[in-house]
Short mmCIF file of C-alpha atoms in Angstrom, two decimals:
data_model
loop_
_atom_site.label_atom_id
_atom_site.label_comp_id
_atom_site.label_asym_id
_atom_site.label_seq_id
_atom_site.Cartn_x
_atom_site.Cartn_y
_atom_site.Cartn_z
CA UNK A 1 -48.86 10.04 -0.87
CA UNK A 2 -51.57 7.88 0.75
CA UNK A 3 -51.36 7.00 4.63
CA UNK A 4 -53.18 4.97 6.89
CA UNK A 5 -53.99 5.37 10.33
CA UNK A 6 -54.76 2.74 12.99
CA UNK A 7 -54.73 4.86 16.20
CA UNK A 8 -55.94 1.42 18.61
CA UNK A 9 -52.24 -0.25 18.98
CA UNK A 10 -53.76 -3.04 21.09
CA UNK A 11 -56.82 -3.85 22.40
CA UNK A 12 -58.11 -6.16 25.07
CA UNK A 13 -61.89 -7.49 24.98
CA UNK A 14 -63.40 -10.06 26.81
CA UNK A 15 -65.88 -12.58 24.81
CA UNK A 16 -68.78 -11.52 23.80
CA UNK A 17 -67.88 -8.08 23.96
CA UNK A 18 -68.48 -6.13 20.93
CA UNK A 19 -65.45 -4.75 18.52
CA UNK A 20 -64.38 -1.95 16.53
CA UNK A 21 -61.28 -1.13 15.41
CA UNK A 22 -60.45 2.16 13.86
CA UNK A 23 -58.36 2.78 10.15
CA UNK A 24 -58.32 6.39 8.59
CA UNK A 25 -56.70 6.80 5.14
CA UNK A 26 -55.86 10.58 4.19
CA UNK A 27 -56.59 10.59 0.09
CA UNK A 28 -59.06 12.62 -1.31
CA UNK A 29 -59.44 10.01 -4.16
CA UNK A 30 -60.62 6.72 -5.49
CA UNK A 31 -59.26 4.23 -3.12
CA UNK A 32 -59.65 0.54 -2.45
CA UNK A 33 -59.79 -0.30 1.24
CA UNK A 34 -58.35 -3.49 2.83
CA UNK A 35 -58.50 -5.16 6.40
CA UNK A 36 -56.22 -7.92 6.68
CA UNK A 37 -55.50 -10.29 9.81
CA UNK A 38 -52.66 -12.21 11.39
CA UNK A 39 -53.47 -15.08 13.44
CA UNK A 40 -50.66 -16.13 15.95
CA UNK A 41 -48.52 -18.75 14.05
CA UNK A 42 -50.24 -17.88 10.62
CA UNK A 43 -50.02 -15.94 7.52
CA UNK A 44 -51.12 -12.91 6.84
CA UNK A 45 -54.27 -13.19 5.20
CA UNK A 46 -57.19 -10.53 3.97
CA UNK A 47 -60.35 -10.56 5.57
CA UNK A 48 -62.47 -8.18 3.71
CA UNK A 49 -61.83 -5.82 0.95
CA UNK A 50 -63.92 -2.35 -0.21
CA UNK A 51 -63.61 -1.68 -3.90
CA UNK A 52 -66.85 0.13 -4.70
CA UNK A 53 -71.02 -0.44 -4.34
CA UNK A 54 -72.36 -0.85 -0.50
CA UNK A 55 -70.28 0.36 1.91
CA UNK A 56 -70.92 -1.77 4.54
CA UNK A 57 -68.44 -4.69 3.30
CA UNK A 58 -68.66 -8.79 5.09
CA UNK A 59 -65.49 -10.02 5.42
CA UNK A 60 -65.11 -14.03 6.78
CA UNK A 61 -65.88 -14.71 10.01
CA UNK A 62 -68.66 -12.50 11.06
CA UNK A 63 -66.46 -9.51 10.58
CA UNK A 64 -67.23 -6.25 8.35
CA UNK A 65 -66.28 -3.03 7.77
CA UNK A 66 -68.59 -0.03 6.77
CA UNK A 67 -66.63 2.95 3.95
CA UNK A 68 -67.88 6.34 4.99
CA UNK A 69 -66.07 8.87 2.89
CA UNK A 70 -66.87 11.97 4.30
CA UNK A 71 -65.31 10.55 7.53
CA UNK A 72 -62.06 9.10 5.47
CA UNK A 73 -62.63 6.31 7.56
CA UNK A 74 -63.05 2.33 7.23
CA UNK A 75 -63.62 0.77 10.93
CA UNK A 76 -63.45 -3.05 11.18
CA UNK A 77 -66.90 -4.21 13.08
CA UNK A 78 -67.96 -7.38 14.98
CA UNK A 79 -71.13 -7.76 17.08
CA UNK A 80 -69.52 -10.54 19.60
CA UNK A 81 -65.80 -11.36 19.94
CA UNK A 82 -64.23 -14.86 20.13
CA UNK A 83 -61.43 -16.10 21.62
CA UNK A 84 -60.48 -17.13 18.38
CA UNK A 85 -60.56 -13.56 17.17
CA UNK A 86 -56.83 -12.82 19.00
CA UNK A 87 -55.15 -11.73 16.30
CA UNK A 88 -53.69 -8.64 14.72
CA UNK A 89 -55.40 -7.02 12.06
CA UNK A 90 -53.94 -4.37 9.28
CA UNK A 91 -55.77 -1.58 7.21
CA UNK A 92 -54.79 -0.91 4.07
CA UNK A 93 -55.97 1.49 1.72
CA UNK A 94 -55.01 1.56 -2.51
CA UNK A 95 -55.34 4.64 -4.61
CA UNK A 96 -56.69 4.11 -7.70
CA UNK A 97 -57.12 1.58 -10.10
CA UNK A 98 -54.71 -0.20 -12.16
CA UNK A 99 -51.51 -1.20 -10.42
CA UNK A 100 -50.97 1.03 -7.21
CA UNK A 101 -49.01 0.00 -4.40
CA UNK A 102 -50.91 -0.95 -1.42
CA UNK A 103 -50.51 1.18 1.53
CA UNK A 104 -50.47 -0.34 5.19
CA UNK A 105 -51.49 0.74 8.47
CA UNK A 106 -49.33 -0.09 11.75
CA UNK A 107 -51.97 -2.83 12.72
CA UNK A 108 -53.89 -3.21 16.09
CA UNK A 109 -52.95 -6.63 18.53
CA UNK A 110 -56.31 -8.15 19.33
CA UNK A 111 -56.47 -9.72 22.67
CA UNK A 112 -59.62 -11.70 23.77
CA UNK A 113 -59.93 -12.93 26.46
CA UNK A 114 -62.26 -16.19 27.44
CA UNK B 1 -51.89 -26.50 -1.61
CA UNK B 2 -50.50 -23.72 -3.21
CA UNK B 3 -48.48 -20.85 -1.48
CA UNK B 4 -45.51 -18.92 -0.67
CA UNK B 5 -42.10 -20.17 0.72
CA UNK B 6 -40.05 -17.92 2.17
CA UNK B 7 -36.54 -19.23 3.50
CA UNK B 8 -34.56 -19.06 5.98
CA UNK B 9 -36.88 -18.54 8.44
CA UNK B 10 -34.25 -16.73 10.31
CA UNK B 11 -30.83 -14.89 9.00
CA UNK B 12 -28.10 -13.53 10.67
CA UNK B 13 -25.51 -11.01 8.97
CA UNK B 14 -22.51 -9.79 9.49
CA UNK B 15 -21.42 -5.92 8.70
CA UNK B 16 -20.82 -5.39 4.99
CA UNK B 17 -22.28 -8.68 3.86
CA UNK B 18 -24.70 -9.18 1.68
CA UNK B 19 -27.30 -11.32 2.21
CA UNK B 20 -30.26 -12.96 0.07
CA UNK B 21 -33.63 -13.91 1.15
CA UNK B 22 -35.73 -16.40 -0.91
CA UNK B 23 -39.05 -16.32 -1.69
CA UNK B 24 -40.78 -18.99 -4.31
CA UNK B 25 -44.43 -19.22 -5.04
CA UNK B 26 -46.26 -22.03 -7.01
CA UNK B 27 -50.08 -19.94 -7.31
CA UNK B 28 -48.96 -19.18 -10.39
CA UNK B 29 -49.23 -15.31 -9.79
CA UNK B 30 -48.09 -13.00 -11.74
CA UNK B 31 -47.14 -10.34 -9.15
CA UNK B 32 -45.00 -10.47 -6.30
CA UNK B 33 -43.90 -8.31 -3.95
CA UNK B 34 -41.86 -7.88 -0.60
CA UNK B 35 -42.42 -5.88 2.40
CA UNK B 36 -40.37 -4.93 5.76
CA UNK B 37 -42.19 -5.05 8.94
CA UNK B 38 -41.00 -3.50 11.80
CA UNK B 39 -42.91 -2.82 15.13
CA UNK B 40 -45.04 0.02 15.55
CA UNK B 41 -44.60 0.51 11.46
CA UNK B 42 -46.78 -1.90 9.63
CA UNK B 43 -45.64 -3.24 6.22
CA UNK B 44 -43.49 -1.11 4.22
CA UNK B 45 -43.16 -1.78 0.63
CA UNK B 46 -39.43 -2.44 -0.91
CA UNK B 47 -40.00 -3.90 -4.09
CA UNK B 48 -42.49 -5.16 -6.42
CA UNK B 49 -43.06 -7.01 -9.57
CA UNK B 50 -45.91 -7.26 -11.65
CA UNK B 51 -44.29 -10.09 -14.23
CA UNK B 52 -41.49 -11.91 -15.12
CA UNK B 53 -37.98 -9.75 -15.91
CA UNK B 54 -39.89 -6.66 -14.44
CA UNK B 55 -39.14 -4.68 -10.99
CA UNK B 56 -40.30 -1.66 -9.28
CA UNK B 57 -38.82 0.21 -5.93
CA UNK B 58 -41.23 0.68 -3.39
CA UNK B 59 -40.91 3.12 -0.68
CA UNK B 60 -38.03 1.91 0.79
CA UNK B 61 -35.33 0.52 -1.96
CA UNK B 62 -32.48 1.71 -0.80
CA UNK B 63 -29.87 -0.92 0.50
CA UNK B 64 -31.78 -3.44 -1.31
CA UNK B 65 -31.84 -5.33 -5.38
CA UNK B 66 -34.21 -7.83 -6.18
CA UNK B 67 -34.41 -10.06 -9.68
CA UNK B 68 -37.33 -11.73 -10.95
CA UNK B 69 -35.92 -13.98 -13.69
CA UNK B 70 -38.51 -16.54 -13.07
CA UNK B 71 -42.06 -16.29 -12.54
CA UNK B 72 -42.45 -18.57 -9.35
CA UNK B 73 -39.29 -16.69 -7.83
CA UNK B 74 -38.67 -13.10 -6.33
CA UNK B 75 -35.47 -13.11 -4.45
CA UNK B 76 -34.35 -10.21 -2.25
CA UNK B 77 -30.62 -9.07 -1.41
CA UNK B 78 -30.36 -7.17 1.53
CA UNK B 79 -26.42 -5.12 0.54
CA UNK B 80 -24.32 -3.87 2.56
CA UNK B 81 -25.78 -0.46 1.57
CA UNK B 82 -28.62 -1.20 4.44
CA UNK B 83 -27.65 0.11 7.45
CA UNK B 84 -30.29 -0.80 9.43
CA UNK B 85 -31.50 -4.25 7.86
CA UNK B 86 -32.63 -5.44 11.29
CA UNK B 87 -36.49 -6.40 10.91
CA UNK B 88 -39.18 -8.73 9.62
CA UNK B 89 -39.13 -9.87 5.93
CA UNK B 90 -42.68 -10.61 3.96
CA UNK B 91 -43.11 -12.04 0.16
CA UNK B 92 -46.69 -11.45 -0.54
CA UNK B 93 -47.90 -12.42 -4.28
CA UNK B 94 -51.40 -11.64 -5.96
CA UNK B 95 -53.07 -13.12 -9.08
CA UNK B 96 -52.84 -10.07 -11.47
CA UNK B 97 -50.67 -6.85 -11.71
CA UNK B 98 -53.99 -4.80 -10.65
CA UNK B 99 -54.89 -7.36 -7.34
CA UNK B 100 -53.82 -6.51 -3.64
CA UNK B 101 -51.50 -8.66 -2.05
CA UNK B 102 -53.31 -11.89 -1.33
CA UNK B 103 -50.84 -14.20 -0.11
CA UNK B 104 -48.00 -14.12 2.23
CA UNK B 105 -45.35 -16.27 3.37
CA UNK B 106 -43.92 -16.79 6.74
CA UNK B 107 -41.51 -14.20 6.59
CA UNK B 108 -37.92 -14.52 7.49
CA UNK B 109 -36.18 -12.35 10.48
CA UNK B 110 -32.81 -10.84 9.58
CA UNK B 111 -30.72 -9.62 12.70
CA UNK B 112 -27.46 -8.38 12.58
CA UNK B 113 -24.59 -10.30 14.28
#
């Protein structure tokens, strides 16, 4: 079975600073990668998704995420935090097409600070 | 606007009751599912539906039944059978049977009295 690894369980950035955040996925497979985010006092919600094509994905908000396969490994970029940003965000990786459950990682916390 | 409602926001139970958690979506999506999320765990998959009258387990079914007799509505019992129900409830729903989850509700907190 498919796992997902998020090995940052909560990281603290000031503005401005640069981010990545770390998701590894053990399947040797087809997958479909996922980063969704949880901003305090909202619903989960996805912010960028990898199906196939470039894999350097843009997600909302000035985030992406580049797919290198030989790494098993879809990190979660962004050139210049915002306090806005404070959130926690979830990897999640699919195998295969058709109907396959989606997988979860344990999620990072997000803290910026102004 | 369109979305999930997921009620009671909080739920307390008592030892060998059953409980039920709602969840009701008007997106018109075809597939629903429900997660547990407890800390340091992420979202763990306990059920899913990909239509109407149709149900799989996820990874973690047992202690737990689930109908889907309308489309809008995926209701979750948490049985007696759970003996450690304590955690964070998520409906999530997506357009198609194929689609990731792509929207979630607010999620309801079950805690044992």
């Amino acid at each position: 079975a498919q796992s997902v690894s998020q090995h940052n369980h909560h990281v603290i950035l000031s503005e401005a600073a640069s981010l990545e955040l770390g998701c590894n996925y053990s399947y040797g497979g087809t997958v479909n990668l996922f980063w969704y985010v949880q901003y305090p006092g909202q619903h989960l919600q996805l912010l960028l998704k990898y199906f196939s094509g470039d894999p350097l994905v843009k997600g909302i908000k000035g985030f992406e995420a580049e797919f290198i396969k030989s790494k098993f490994s879809f990190n979660l970029r962004k050139p210049s935090v915002q306090w806005s940003d404070t959130a926690e965000y979830f990897c999640a990786v699919k195998v295969g097409g058709g109907y396959q459950k989606v997988t979860f990682g344990t999620g990072t916390k997000l803290q910026v600070i102004p | 606007d369109g979305g999930i409602t997921q009620s009671p926001k909080y739920l307390f139970r008592k030892e060998g009751q059953n409980v039920t958690l709602s969840c009701e979506q008007n997106l018109n999506h075809d597939a629903m599912y429900w997660y547990r999320q407890d800390p340091g765990q992420g979202l763990r998959l306990i059920y899913y539906s990909q239509i109407v009258n149709d149900f799989q387990k996820g990874d973690i079914a047992e202690g737990y039944s689930v109908s889907r007799e309308k489309k809008e509505s995926f209701p979750l019992t948490v049985t007696s059978a759970q003996k450690n129900p304590t955690a964070f409830y998520l409906c999530a729903s997506s357009l198609g049977q194929g689609d990731q989850p792509q929207h979630f509700g607010d999620g309801t907190r079950l805690s044992i009295l």
